[in-house]
GROMACS .gro file of C-alpha atoms in nm:
model
  404
    1UNK     CA    1  -1.640  -0.019  -0.440
    2UNK     CA    2  -1.933   0.196  -0.547
    3UNK     CA    3  -2.028   0.255  -0.911
    4UNK     CA    4  -1.792   0.236  -1.213
    5UNK     CA    5  -1.948  -0.097  -1.316
    6UNK     CA    6  -1.821  -0.087  -1.676
    7UNK     CA    7  -1.469   0.004  -1.563
    8UNK     CA    8  -1.468  -0.274  -1.303
    9UNK     CA    9  -1.585  -0.529  -1.559
   10UNK     CA   10  -1.302  -0.422  -1.790
   11UNK     CA   11  -1.054  -0.449  -1.501
   12UNK     CA   12  -1.185  -0.799  -1.432
   13UNK     CA   13  -1.098  -0.902  -1.788
   14UNK     CA   14  -0.749  -0.756  -1.744
   15UNK     CA   15  -0.715  -0.956  -1.422
   16UNK     CA   16  -0.799  -1.281  -1.603
   17UNK     CA   17  -0.546  -1.194  -1.875
   18UNK     CA   18  -0.278  -1.151  -1.607
   19UNK     CA   19  -0.364  -1.484  -1.444
   20UNK     CA   20  -0.359  -1.660  -1.783
   21UNK     CA   21  -0.023  -1.502  -1.870
   22UNK     CA   22  -0.159  -1.316  -2.175
   23UNK     CA   23  -0.066  -0.964  -2.069
   24UNK     CA   24   0.301  -0.948  -2.172
   25UNK     CA   25   0.364  -0.678  -2.433
   26UNK     CA   26   0.032  -0.506  -2.359
   27UNK     CA   27  -0.056  -0.200  -2.156
   28UNK     CA   28  -0.369  -0.052  -1.999
   29UNK     CA   29  -0.474   0.311  -1.964
   30UNK     CA   30  -0.725   0.408  -1.692
   31UNK     CA   31  -0.849   0.758  -1.776
   32UNK     CA   32  -1.105   0.976  -1.604
   33UNK     CA   33  -1.168   1.281  -1.393
   34UNK     CA   34  -1.006   1.318  -1.049
   35UNK     CA   35  -1.184   1.124  -0.776
   36UNK     CA   36  -1.354   0.873  -1.009
   37UNK     CA   37  -1.188   0.562  -0.867
   38UNK     CA   38  -0.889   0.514  -1.099
   39UNK     CA   39  -0.650   0.432  -0.817
   40UNK     CA   40  -0.914   0.217  -0.643
   41UNK     CA   41  -0.952   0.003  -0.956
   42UNK     CA   42  -0.574  -0.033  -0.980
   43UNK     CA   43  -0.557  -0.133  -0.612
   44UNK     CA   44  -0.838  -0.382  -0.674
   45UNK     CA   45  -0.634  -0.548  -0.950
   46UNK     CA   46  -0.337  -0.569  -0.714
   47UNK     CA   47  -0.529  -0.721  -0.423
   48UNK     CA   48  -0.710  -0.969  -0.647
   49UNK     CA   49  -0.375  -1.109  -0.759
   50UNK     CA   50  -0.314  -1.240  -0.406
   51UNK     CA   51  -0.149  -1.137  -0.078
   52UNK     CA   52   0.203  -1.222  -0.200
   53UNK     CA   53   0.179  -0.995  -0.502
   54UNK     CA   54   0.445  -0.721  -0.476
   55UNK     CA   55   0.290  -0.375  -0.474
   56UNK     CA   56   0.502  -0.060  -0.466
   57UNK     CA   57   0.432   0.307  -0.530
   58UNK     CA   58   0.661   0.557  -0.700
   59UNK     CA   59   0.604   0.926  -0.761
   60UNK     CA   60   0.716   1.044  -1.103
   61UNK     CA   61   0.931   1.315  -0.943
   62UNK     CA   62   1.138   1.048  -0.767
   63UNK     CA   63   1.290   0.933  -1.095
   64UNK     CA   64   1.427   1.281  -1.164
   65UNK     CA   65   1.551   1.337  -0.808
   66UNK     CA   66   1.737   1.006  -0.767
   67UNK     CA   67   2.115   1.014  -0.804
   68UNK     CA   68   2.117   0.750  -1.074
   69UNK     CA   69   2.033   0.723  -1.441
   70UNK     CA   70   1.666   0.716  -1.540
   71UNK     CA   71   1.721   0.380  -1.709
   72UNK     CA   72   1.855   0.233  -1.383
   73UNK     CA   73   1.566   0.386  -1.184
   74UNK     CA   74   1.310   0.226  -1.418
   75UNK     CA   75   1.496  -0.107  -1.412
   76UNK     CA   76   1.477  -0.111  -1.034
   77UNK     CA   77   1.111  -0.012  -1.051
   78UNK     CA   78   1.023  -0.307  -1.273
   79UNK     CA   79   1.227  -0.555  -1.069
   80UNK     CA   80   1.054  -0.439  -0.749
   81UNK     CA   81   0.727  -0.541  -0.916
   82UNK     CA   82   0.839  -0.898  -0.990
   83UNK     CA   83   0.826  -1.133  -0.693
   84UNK     CA   84   1.003  -1.465  -0.640
   85UNK     CA   85   0.844  -1.723  -0.411
   86UNK     CA   86   1.131  -1.935  -0.275
   87UNK     CA   87   1.081  -2.270  -0.099
   88UNK     CA   88   1.343  -2.403   0.142
   89UNK     CA   89   1.382  -2.620   0.449
   90UNK     CA   90   1.470  -2.451   0.775
   91UNK     CA   91   1.488  -2.517   1.149
   92UNK     CA   92   1.184  -2.382   1.334
   93UNK     CA   93   1.039  -2.385   1.684
   94UNK     CA   94   0.664  -2.445   1.683
   95UNK     CA   95   0.439  -2.460   1.984
   96UNK     CA   96   0.160  -2.312   2.194
   97UNK     CA   97   0.250  -2.016   2.415
   98UNK     CA   98   0.192  -2.108   2.779
   99UNK     CA   99   0.334  -1.792   2.937
  100UNK     CA  100   0.538  -1.482   2.853
  101UNK     CA  101   0.734  -1.310   3.131
  102UNK     CA  102   0.908  -0.980   3.056
  103UNK     CA  103   1.126  -0.803   3.316
  104UNK     CA  104   1.176  -0.431   3.261
  105UNK     CA  105   1.455  -0.241   3.440
  106UNK     CA  106   1.326  -0.043   3.737
  107UNK     CA  107   1.521   0.263   3.621
  108UNK     CA  108   1.351   0.258   3.282
  109UNK     CA  109   1.681   0.222   3.099
  110UNK     CA  110   1.873  -0.086   2.990
  111UNK     CA  111   1.786  -0.403   2.803
  112UNK     CA  112   1.470  -0.598   2.872
  113UNK     CA  113   1.491  -0.969   2.954
  114UNK     CA  114   1.222  -1.232   2.972
  115UNK     CA  115   1.117  -1.593   2.944
  116UNK     CA  116   0.887  -1.767   2.694
  117UNK     CA  117   0.720  -2.096   2.780
  118UNK     CA  118   0.617  -2.309   2.480
  119UNK     CA  119   0.457  -2.651   2.471
  120UNK     CA  120   0.343  -2.923   2.232
  121UNK     CA  121   0.125  -3.223   2.310
  122UNK     CA  122   0.439  -3.408   2.425
  123UNK     CA  123   0.677  -3.155   2.582
  124UNK     CA  124   0.716  -2.810   2.737
  125UNK     CA  125   1.026  -2.584   2.738
  126UNK     CA  126   1.124  -2.241   2.873
  127UNK     CA  127   1.333  -2.013   2.648
  128UNK     CA  128   1.528  -1.705   2.761
  129UNK     CA  129   1.436  -1.393   2.563
  130UNK     CA  130   1.662  -1.109   2.453
  131UNK     CA  131   1.557  -0.753   2.372
  132UNK     CA  132   1.517  -0.821   1.999
  133UNK     CA  133   1.291  -1.123   2.053
  134UNK     CA  134   1.082  -0.932   2.309
  135UNK     CA  135   1.024  -0.656   2.052
  136UNK     CA  136   0.923  -0.915   1.789
  137UNK     CA  137   0.674  -1.076   2.027
  138UNK     CA  138   0.527  -0.736   2.113
  139UNK     CA  139   0.503  -0.637   1.749
  140UNK     CA  140   0.314  -0.956   1.662
  141UNK     CA  141   0.097  -0.913   1.977
  142UNK     CA  142   0.170  -1.267   2.090
  143UNK     CA  143  -0.006  -1.374   2.410
  144UNK     CA  144  -0.070  -1.691   2.607
  145UNK     CA  145  -0.280  -1.936   2.406
  146UNK     CA  146  -0.135  -1.839   2.064
  147UNK     CA  147   0.026  -2.106   1.848
  148UNK     CA  148   0.343  -1.961   1.697
  149UNK     CA  149   0.647  -2.057   1.489
  150UNK     CA  150   0.994  -1.907   1.529
  151UNK     CA  151   1.247  -1.932   1.245
  152UNK     CA  152   1.577  -2.017   1.418
  153UNK     CA  153   1.787  -1.866   1.138
  154UNK     CA  154   1.618  -1.526   1.121
  155UNK     CA  155   1.421  -1.506   1.447
  156UNK     CA  156   1.103  -1.426   1.253
  157UNK     CA  157   0.785  -1.499   1.450
  158UNK     CA  158   0.459  -1.605   1.281
  159UNK     CA  159   0.122  -1.654   1.450
  160UNK     CA  160  -0.067  -1.961   1.326
  161UNK     CA  161  -0.378  -1.893   1.536
  162UNK     CA  162  -0.529  -1.958   1.880
  163UNK     CA  163  -0.518  -2.296   2.044
  164UNK     CA  164  -0.849  -2.485   2.061
  165UNK     CA  165  -0.792  -2.512   2.436
  166UNK     CA  166  -0.854  -2.134   2.452
  167UNK     CA  167  -1.176  -2.147   2.249
  168UNK     CA  168  -1.373  -2.012   2.547
  169UNK     CA  169  -1.127  -1.728   2.613
  170UNK     CA  170  -1.370  -1.466   2.481
  171UNK     CA  171  -1.155  -1.169   2.584
  172UNK     CA  172  -0.885  -1.270   2.334
  173UNK     CA  173  -1.122  -1.348   2.049
  174UNK     CA  174  -1.207  -1.134   1.752
  175UNK     CA  175  -1.398  -1.167   1.427
  176UNK     CA  176  -1.087  -1.296   1.247
  177UNK     CA  177  -0.972  -1.538   1.521
  178UNK     CA  178  -0.858  -1.871   1.378
  179UNK     CA  179  -0.832  -2.177   1.602
  180UNK     CA  180  -0.568  -2.446   1.546
  181UNK     CA  181  -0.463  -2.765   1.722
  182UNK     CA  182  -0.172  -2.762   1.966
  183UNK     CA  183   0.135  -2.888   1.769
  184UNK     CA  184   0.242  -3.249   1.816
  185UNK     CA  185   0.590  -3.397   1.866
  186UNK     CA  186   0.901  -3.198   1.951
  187UNK     CA  187   0.920  -2.820   1.968
  188UNK     CA  188   1.217  -2.798   1.729
  189UNK     CA  189   1.170  -2.947   1.384
  190UNK     CA  190   1.267  -2.904   1.020
  191UNK     CA  191   0.995  -2.764   0.799
  192UNK     CA  192   0.957  -2.635   0.446
  193UNK     CA  193   0.895  -2.261   0.451
  194UNK     CA  194   0.813  -2.017   0.173
  195UNK     CA  195   0.970  -1.672   0.141
  196UNK     CA  196   0.846  -1.409  -0.104
  197UNK     CA  197   1.098  -1.146  -0.213
  198UNK     CA  198   1.125  -0.916  -0.513
  199UNK     CA  199   1.396  -0.943  -0.777
  200UNK     CA  200   1.518  -0.600  -0.669
  201UNK     CA  201   1.570  -0.719  -0.310
  202UNK     CA  202   1.778  -1.010  -0.439
  203UNK     CA  203   1.974  -0.763  -0.655
  204UNK     CA  204   2.051  -0.541  -0.355
  205UNK     CA  205   2.152  -0.825  -0.123
  206UNK     CA  206   2.397  -0.958  -0.379
  207UNK     CA  207   2.537  -0.629  -0.506
  208UNK     CA  208   2.660  -0.444  -0.194
  209UNK     CA  209   2.906  -0.525   0.081
  210UNK     CA  210   2.651  -0.451   0.353
  211UNK     CA  211   2.404  -0.693   0.192
  212UNK     CA  212   2.047  -0.676   0.314
  213UNK     CA  213   2.120  -0.372   0.535
  214UNK     CA  214   2.098  -0.161   0.217
  215UNK     CA  215   1.728  -0.251   0.201
  216UNK     CA  216   1.671  -0.068   0.530
  217UNK     CA  217   1.893   0.233   0.456
  218UNK     CA  218   1.747   0.279   0.106
  219UNK     CA  219   2.098   0.348  -0.028
  220UNK     CA  220   2.090   0.089  -0.306
  221UNK     CA  221   2.276   0.287  -0.573
  222UNK     CA  222   2.314   0.158  -0.928
  223UNK     CA  223   2.330  -0.218  -0.971
  224UNK     CA  224   2.565  -0.369  -1.227
  225UNK     CA  225   2.408  -0.551  -1.521
  226UNK     CA  226   2.640  -0.848  -1.455
  227UNK     CA  227   2.483  -0.894  -1.111
  228UNK     CA  228   2.133  -0.894  -1.258
  229UNK     CA  229   2.233  -1.146  -1.525
  230UNK     CA  230   2.372  -1.380  -1.260
  231UNK     CA  231   2.057  -1.344  -1.048
  232UNK     CA  232   1.831  -1.403  -1.350
  233UNK     CA  233   2.025  -1.721  -1.429
  234UNK     CA  234   2.004  -1.839  -1.067
  235UNK     CA  235   1.629  -1.772  -1.044
  236UNK     CA  236   1.576  -1.965  -1.371
  237UNK     CA  237   1.776  -2.251  -1.220
  238UNK     CA  238   1.559  -2.246  -0.907
  239UNK     CA  239   1.244  -2.252  -1.122
  240UNK     CA  240   1.365  -2.557  -1.314
  241UNK     CA  241   1.446  -2.734  -0.986
  242UNK     CA  242   1.104  -2.646  -0.844
  243UNK     CA  243   1.255  -2.434  -0.565
  244UNK     CA  244   1.102  -2.104  -0.678
  245UNK     CA  245   0.824  -1.951  -0.886
  246UNK     CA  246   0.767  -1.607  -1.033
  247UNK     CA  247   0.478  -1.393  -0.900
  248UNK     CA  248   0.323  -1.124  -1.126
  249UNK     CA  249   0.373  -0.803  -0.933
  250UNK     CA  250   0.205  -0.464  -0.933
  251UNK     CA  251   0.371  -0.129  -0.955
  252UNK     CA  252   0.192   0.202  -0.941
  253UNK     CA  253   0.363   0.519  -1.050
  254UNK     CA  254   0.208   0.857  -0.985
  255UNK     CA  255   0.222   1.121  -1.252
  256UNK     CA  256  -0.133   1.120  -1.253
  257UNK     CA  257  -0.025   0.771  -1.159
  258UNK     CA  258   0.130   0.478  -1.343
  259UNK     CA  259   0.089   0.119  -1.246
  260UNK     CA  260   0.301  -0.176  -1.359
  261UNK     CA  261   0.165  -0.528  -1.326
  262UNK     CA  262   0.473  -0.735  -1.397
  263UNK     CA  263   0.483  -0.681  -1.773
  264UNK     CA  264   0.147  -0.504  -1.767
  265UNK     CA  265   0.163  -0.126  -1.754
  266UNK     CA  266  -0.141   0.064  -1.629
  267UNK     CA  267  -0.138   0.444  -1.660
  268UNK     CA  268  -0.377   0.648  -1.448
  269UNK     CA  269  -0.427   0.985  -1.617
  270UNK     CA  270  -0.671   1.262  -1.700
  271UNK     CA  271  -0.848   1.264  -2.040
  272UNK     CA  272  -0.678   1.562  -2.202
  273UNK     CA  273  -0.412   1.662  -2.454
  274UNK     CA  274  -0.075   1.711  -2.289
  275UNK     CA  275   0.276   1.798  -2.409
  276UNK     CA  276   0.499   1.491  -2.448
  277UNK     CA  277   0.797   1.542  -2.217
  278UNK     CA  278   1.107   1.651  -2.405
  279UNK     CA  279   0.916   1.755  -2.718
  280UNK     CA  280   0.684   2.030  -2.842
  281UNK     CA  281   0.421   1.779  -2.955
  282UNK     CA  282   0.075   1.747  -2.803
  283UNK     CA  283  -0.086   1.407  -2.769
  284UNK     CA  284  -0.383   1.261  -2.579
  285UNK     CA  285  -0.279   1.204  -2.215
  286UNK     CA  286   0.076   1.314  -2.302
  287UNK     CA  287   0.150   0.964  -2.436
  288UNK     CA  288   0.313   0.917  -2.780
  289UNK     CA  289   0.064   0.801  -3.041
  290UNK     CA  290   0.254   0.482  -3.127
  291UNK     CA  291   0.236   0.381  -2.759
  292UNK     CA  292  -0.124   0.498  -2.722
  293UNK     CA  293  -0.226   0.264  -3.005
  294UNK     CA  294  -0.104  -0.030  -2.798
  295UNK     CA  295  -0.312   0.055  -2.491
  296UNK     CA  296  -0.634  -0.101  -2.368
  297UNK     CA  297  -0.820   0.207  -2.243
  298UNK     CA  298  -1.056   0.189  -1.944
  299UNK     CA  299  -1.264   0.503  -1.887
  300UNK     CA  300  -1.407   0.609  -1.552
  301UNK     CA  301  -1.706   0.843  -1.529
  302UNK     CA  302  -1.808   1.101  -1.264
  303UNK     CA  303  -2.012   0.967  -0.974
  304UNK     CA  304  -2.383   1.039  -0.958
  305UNK     CA  305  -2.538   1.205  -0.652
  306UNK     CA  306  -2.667   0.870  -0.529
  307UNK     CA  307  -2.323   0.709  -0.563
  308UNK     CA  308  -2.152   1.006  -0.396
  309UNK     CA  309  -2.392   0.979  -0.102
  310UNK     CA  310  -2.322   0.606  -0.071
  311UNK     CA  311  -1.944   0.657  -0.080
  312UNK     CA  312  -1.964   0.924   0.190
  313UNK     CA  313  -2.177   0.693   0.403
  314UNK     CA  314  -1.915   0.417   0.376
  315UNK     CA  315  -1.639   0.662   0.466
  316UNK     CA  316  -1.834   0.779   0.772
  317UNK     CA  317  -1.860   0.419   0.890
  318UNK     CA  318  -1.488   0.364   0.835
  319UNK     CA  319  -1.397   0.678   1.030
  320UNK     CA  320  -1.658   0.603   1.299
  321UNK     CA  321  -1.836   0.937   1.252
  322UNK     CA  322  -2.216   0.964   1.294
  323UNK     CA  323  -2.389   1.210   1.058
  324UNK     CA  324  -2.746   1.331   1.082
  325UNK     CA  325  -2.959   1.290   0.769
  326UNK     CA  326  -2.952   1.666   0.701
  327UNK     CA  327  -2.573   1.683   0.745
  328UNK     CA  328  -2.533   1.388   0.511
  329UNK     CA  329  -2.743   1.568   0.247
  330UNK     CA  330  -2.535   1.886   0.283
  331UNK     CA  331  -2.208   1.692   0.262
  332UNK     CA  332  -2.329   1.513  -0.050
  333UNK     CA  333  -2.415   1.845  -0.212
  334UNK     CA  334  -2.068   1.975  -0.125
  335UNK     CA  335  -1.915   1.666  -0.284
  336UNK     CA  336  -2.110   1.724  -0.605
  337UNK     CA  337  -2.029   2.096  -0.624
  338UNK     CA  338  -1.661   2.076  -0.525
  339UNK     CA  339  -1.502   1.729  -0.527
  340UNK     CA  340  -1.558   1.394  -0.362
  341UNK     CA  341  -1.213   1.403  -0.204
  342UNK     CA  342  -1.280   1.741  -0.045
  343UNK     CA  343  -1.609   1.615   0.100
  344UNK     CA  344  -1.434   1.308   0.242
  345UNK     CA  345  -1.176   1.533   0.409
  346UNK     CA  346  -1.456   1.718   0.589
  347UNK     CA  347  -1.585   1.401   0.761
  348UNK     CA  348  -1.311   1.364   1.023
  349UNK     CA  349  -1.279   1.741   1.077
  350UNK     CA  350  -1.656   1.774   1.129
  351UNK     CA  351  -1.639   1.480   1.369
  352UNK     CA  352  -1.379   1.663   1.579
  353UNK     CA  353  -1.589   1.980   1.586
  354UNK     CA  354  -1.887   1.770   1.695
  355UNK     CA  355  -1.689   1.609   1.979
  356UNK     CA  356  -1.562   1.946   2.094
  357UNK     CA  357  -1.919   2.063   2.154
  358UNK     CA  358  -1.984   1.722   2.320
  359UNK     CA  359  -2.227   1.612   2.049
  360UNK     CA  360  -2.286   1.252   1.944
  361UNK     CA  361  -2.398   1.320   1.586
  362UNK     CA  362  -2.253   1.561   1.329
  363UNK     CA  363  -2.508   1.830   1.243
  364UNK     CA  364  -2.533   2.076   0.954
  365UNK     CA  365  -2.371   2.346   1.170
  366UNK     CA  366  -2.060   2.129   1.211
  367UNK     CA  367  -2.034   2.081   0.834
  368UNK     CA  368  -2.075   2.456   0.778
  369UNK     CA  369  -1.808   2.526   1.038
  370UNK     CA  370  -1.538   2.312   0.875
  371UNK     CA  371  -1.649   2.425   0.527
  372UNK     CA  372  -1.570   2.781   0.630
  373UNK     CA  373  -1.237   2.685   0.786
  374UNK     CA  374  -1.099   2.467   0.504
  375UNK     CA  375  -1.110   2.584   0.142
  376UNK     CA  376  -1.175   2.365  -0.159
  377UNK     CA  377  -0.972   2.402  -0.478
  378UNK     CA  378  -1.208   2.649  -0.647
  379UNK     CA  379  -1.232   2.887  -0.346
  380UNK     CA  380  -0.857   2.862  -0.288
  381UNK     CA  381  -0.785   2.955  -0.652
  382UNK     CA  382  -1.026   3.247  -0.628
  383UNK     CA  383  -0.851   3.365  -0.311
  384UNK     CA  384  -0.515   3.359  -0.489
  385UNK     CA  385  -0.653   3.559  -0.781
  386UNK     CA  386  -0.799   3.825  -0.554
  387UNK     CA  387  -0.474   3.879  -0.366
  388UNK     CA  388  -0.219   3.806  -0.639
  389UNK     CA  389  -0.098   4.169  -0.637
  390UNK     CA  390   0.029   4.116  -0.281
  391UNK     CA  391   0.257   3.824  -0.370
  392UNK     CA  392   0.631   3.851  -0.425
  393UNK     CA  393   0.613   3.680  -0.764
  394UNK     CA  394   0.382   3.953  -0.895
  395UNK     CA  395   0.623   4.227  -0.777
  396UNK     CA  396   0.915   4.052  -0.947
  397UNK     CA  397   0.730   4.032  -1.276
  398UNK     CA  398   0.641   4.404  -1.258
  399UNK     CA  399   1.001   4.498  -1.181
  400UNK     CA  400   1.128   4.299  -1.479
  401UNK     CA  401   0.875   4.462  -1.710
  402UNK     CA  402   0.963   4.813  -1.589
  403UNK     CA  403   1.335   4.746  -1.640
  404UNK     CA  404   1.285   4.622  -1.995
   0.00000   0.00000   0.00000
């Protein structure tokens, strides 16, 4: 991340508070102008908590559009942000992939069939594959030389890495390639595995007749409090037995965004006075004063020209777009005069214009071209003001006034 050093240091302290378990009952407000990295800081907190940390996003409008009470919607939101890491023993198949054969119907229709050859240091076996397992292997991009595990109960496939015997197979190697030893012993064995699920997922599975299928359909409905109490009691029992542990989760809600970190609440908002929903009172950020007093406030500041230029350079690298020095200067100036987000949007569009003229490097003319085609917020607002007399809404207002 570029810039916002003070904000990032503050977020680092919040992160340590979460890890030490000192965040319960507290909340954090990240306030600043649009495009100053509020969401990036929130995402940084989430990723720093670890890969198993639940992270979900919710737009504020969703709460009002759901066919359930607002209390229930918020309860589900919080329970989605609390993960449970469950340990259990299961039957697995673990081995090195020797060969994958997939037979596709000549007509193009019908189920695929195939064979998977796995081996350990002591044995080798061929398994018949059904359509579902073929899709799973394709999704995980499994190929000969990979060491994989297959959960017999669920059919879930996990790649452990590449076998050391394929260390010279340069075509299959990448920067993140991890080499592991070929498994020893039998292919089928019992092993302790760890599953990470959210409390909400456990709620859904135990509250509807179709069980986990409701997770895919999204039709969860309202969940009875009795079900949640039973699940809470069961999870506490698992914790005492050492079978499970609670993971602090992250939830981000967009209003101008809200983010929940287990019992930490991070609000991402603009620094202004807003009307508190349901009242006629104004308050900073639209948050009641008694709640505002309990917030740790992190402020973000506008990016300097140097920082804007650096951010745009990083984005160009990510989108694989080459900019000339002059085009980079023009794009930076556009970012300072309009918004950083608008300038970032012009990168890919300018790259397409450049490719169309068979160029290898985006020039100033390409930037000018897309700048004229796509309006920023200020020019769009000006356009609306100039032509507001032509809009239907304006005619309706005039008609009402004439009638009265």
